[in-house]
Amino acid sequence: MGSLLLHWIYHSRRRESIDSWLNFSPWQTCLQTHKKVNHSTTAIAHPNVALIKYWGKSDRAENIPSTPSISITLSKLETKTTITEADIDTIWINHKKVNDKKILKFISQIREKTAIAAIKINTENNFPTGAGLASSASGFAALTTALNKHFSLGFTQNELSAIARKGSASSARSIFGGIVSLQGPSWEAAIVEQNSSWPLKVIIAKTSSERKKVGSSQGMELTRRTSPYYEPWIREAKSDFDDCLLAIKEQDFEKLAELSERSCLKMIGTMLSTSPPLIYWNPTTLECIQAIRKMRDAGTAVFFTTDAGPQIKAICTPESAKEVTKSLSSIVGPTNIFGCEIGGNARIV
Ligand code: PMV
């Protein structure tokens, strides 16, 4: 009976767009029908690094960005999330039980519309958590993917992207591998380039292990309310996005470097002009930026980007990777360097 109802939900839902489906309430009567199963389901997703940044929300309830963005999904770094049915929702991150309100809210949003039982979520990251390396992007992507499979919800990758977005907008992009865009009106991510066609490398230099003091959502809202540069930032975002798509299509590294660094620095400009100011960088961040700029001036194909944190992400060609790794290692030490390539989709393992 339970599976028949889920089947019905699945096919009825196809007639609706994802957002209207998520807002449809009568199915809540079906929620009690899921029978507890003992097996667990595990999914993996990779973090991503944005080249054209998103900073600011146009709709906080739906978690809709105010700017379109483009990112690279990272190989090697991954979040592995296992869900098992339980009597109450519990969340474990890296072997520690946590009371993560963002994840609990996300689960209850999904539960309002689907037949998902209480669950134990067990998440492990093979990279530092909450340190500006996009663990929330890979985390929500892995969780959404695992829930979809475990409860046979039948969502497509595009739909999963829109659902993951509700947890963290950047996680909408981590559903997909390769170079990925996120733009309206659907605000589902889409693949721009598959990983094989432009073999870029991303070298991450971890300059600090501290957890950020102001989280992204809070920081974005402060910026929207107080930065005099917020309006120009929003105004220019679409043309930066379009120009970047063209640079990717033409595999124009110089153009991509120029646009990406500019998008990052414009975002940082809005953060610095927020009241109180959001200063996410530290002196080592700047030291790495100077080293990257020096290499590029000398002809090495590399550029930098940073997010709401002090870590440096250096994007380079395979030919430049050795030199970039050596240079950044000499600043942060080899154990703080993570060499990545372009990663794949979120998936069940
Ligand atoms: O999606 P969130 O809430 O993790 O915010 C991500 C914001 C940035 O990382 C700074 C930029 C981006 O587009 O990823």
CSV table of N, CA and C in Angstrom, one decimal, residues 14 17 41 51-52 58 69 78 88 92 110 133 146 160 183 207 210 240 249 263 275 292 301 325 347:
chain,number,residue,atom,x,y,z
A,14,ARG,N,4.7,14.7,-11.4
A,14,ARG,CA,5.3,15.0,-12.7
A,14,ARG,C,4.5,16.1,-13.4
A,17,SER,N,5.3,21.7,-11.6
A,17,SER,CA,6.7,22.1,-11.5
A,17,SER,C,7.2,21.8,-10.1
A,41,THR,N,21.1,3.9,3.3
A,41,THR,CA,21.4,4.4,2.0
A,41,THR,C,22.6,5.4,2.1
A,51,LEU,N,33.2,30.4,-9.6
A,51,LEU,CA,34.0,31.3,-10.4
A,51,LEU,C,33.3,32.6,-10.5
A,52,ILE,N,32.0,32.6,-10.8
A,52,ILE,CA,31.2,33.7,-10.7
A,52,ILE,C,30.3,33.5,-9.5
A,58,SER,N,17.4,36.8,-3.1
A,58,SER,CA,16.2,37.6,-3.5
A,58,SER,C,15.0,37.1,-2.7
A,69,SER,N,25.3,32.2,-10.8
A,69,SER,CA,26.7,31.8,-10.5
A,69,SER,C,27.1,30.7,-11.3
A,78,GLU,N,35.2,15.0,-0.7
A,78,GLU,CA,33.8,14.5,-0.8
A,78,GLU,C,33.2,14.4,0.6
A,88,ILE,N,13.8,9.0,16.1
A,88,ILE,CA,13.8,10.5,16.0
A,88,ILE,C,15.0,10.9,15.1
A,92,TRP,N,24.8,13.1,12.9
A,92,TRP,CA,26.2,12.9,13.2
A,92,TRP,C,27.1,13.5,12.1
A,110,ILE,N,11.3,19.0,3.7
A,110,ILE,CA,11.0,17.9,2.8
A,110,ILE,C,9.9,17.0,3.4
A,133,LEU,N,35.4,25.5,3.0
A,133,LEU,CA,35.7,24.6,1.8
A,133,LEU,C,34.4,24.0,1.3
A,146,ALA,N,20.7,11.0,-1.1
A,146,ALA,CA,20.4,9.8,-0.3
A,146,ALA,C,18.9,9.7,0.1
A,160,LEU,N,16.3,17.5,-7.9
A,160,LEU,CA,17.1,17.4,-6.7
A,160,LEU,C,17.9,18.7,-6.4
A,183,GLN,N,21.1,29.6,-12.3
A,183,GLN,CA,20.5,30.9,-12.7
A,183,GLN,C,18.9,30.7,-12.7
A,207,THR,N,44.5,28.3,4.7
A,207,THR,CA,45.3,29.3,5.4
A,207,THR,C,44.9,29.4,6.9
A,210,GLU,N,40.2,28.0,11.6
A,210,GLU,CA,39.1,28.5,12.4
A,210,GLU,C,37.8,28.5,11.7
A,240,ASP,N,28.5,39.6,-16.0
A,240,ASP,CA,29.7,38.8,-15.6
A,240,ASP,C,29.4,37.3,-15.9
A,249,LYS,N,33.0,28.5,-22.9
A,249,LYS,CA,32.7,27.9,-24.3
A,249,LYS,C,34.0,28.0,-25.2
A,263,SER,N,34.9,38.9,-10.2
A,263,SER,CA,33.7,38.5,-9.5
A,263,SER,C,34.0,38.3,-8.0
A,275,SER,N,28.2,46.7,7.1
A,275,SER,CA,28.4,47.3,8.5
A,275,SER,C,27.6,46.4,9.5
A,292,ILE,N,50.1,34.2,-6.4
A,292,ILE,CA,49.4,33.8,-7.6
A,292,ILE,C,49.5,34.9,-8.7
A,301,ALA,N,49.6,29.9,-16.1
A,301,ALA,CA,48.1,30.0,-16.3
A,301,ALA,C,47.5,29.6,-14.9
A,325,THR,N,51.4,24.4,-6.9
A,325,THR,CA,51.4,23.7,-5.7
A,325,THR,C,52.6,24.0,-4.9
A,347,ARG,N,26.0,11.1,-6.1
A,347,ARG,CA,25.6,9.8,-6.5
A,347,ARG,C,25.5,8.9,-5.3
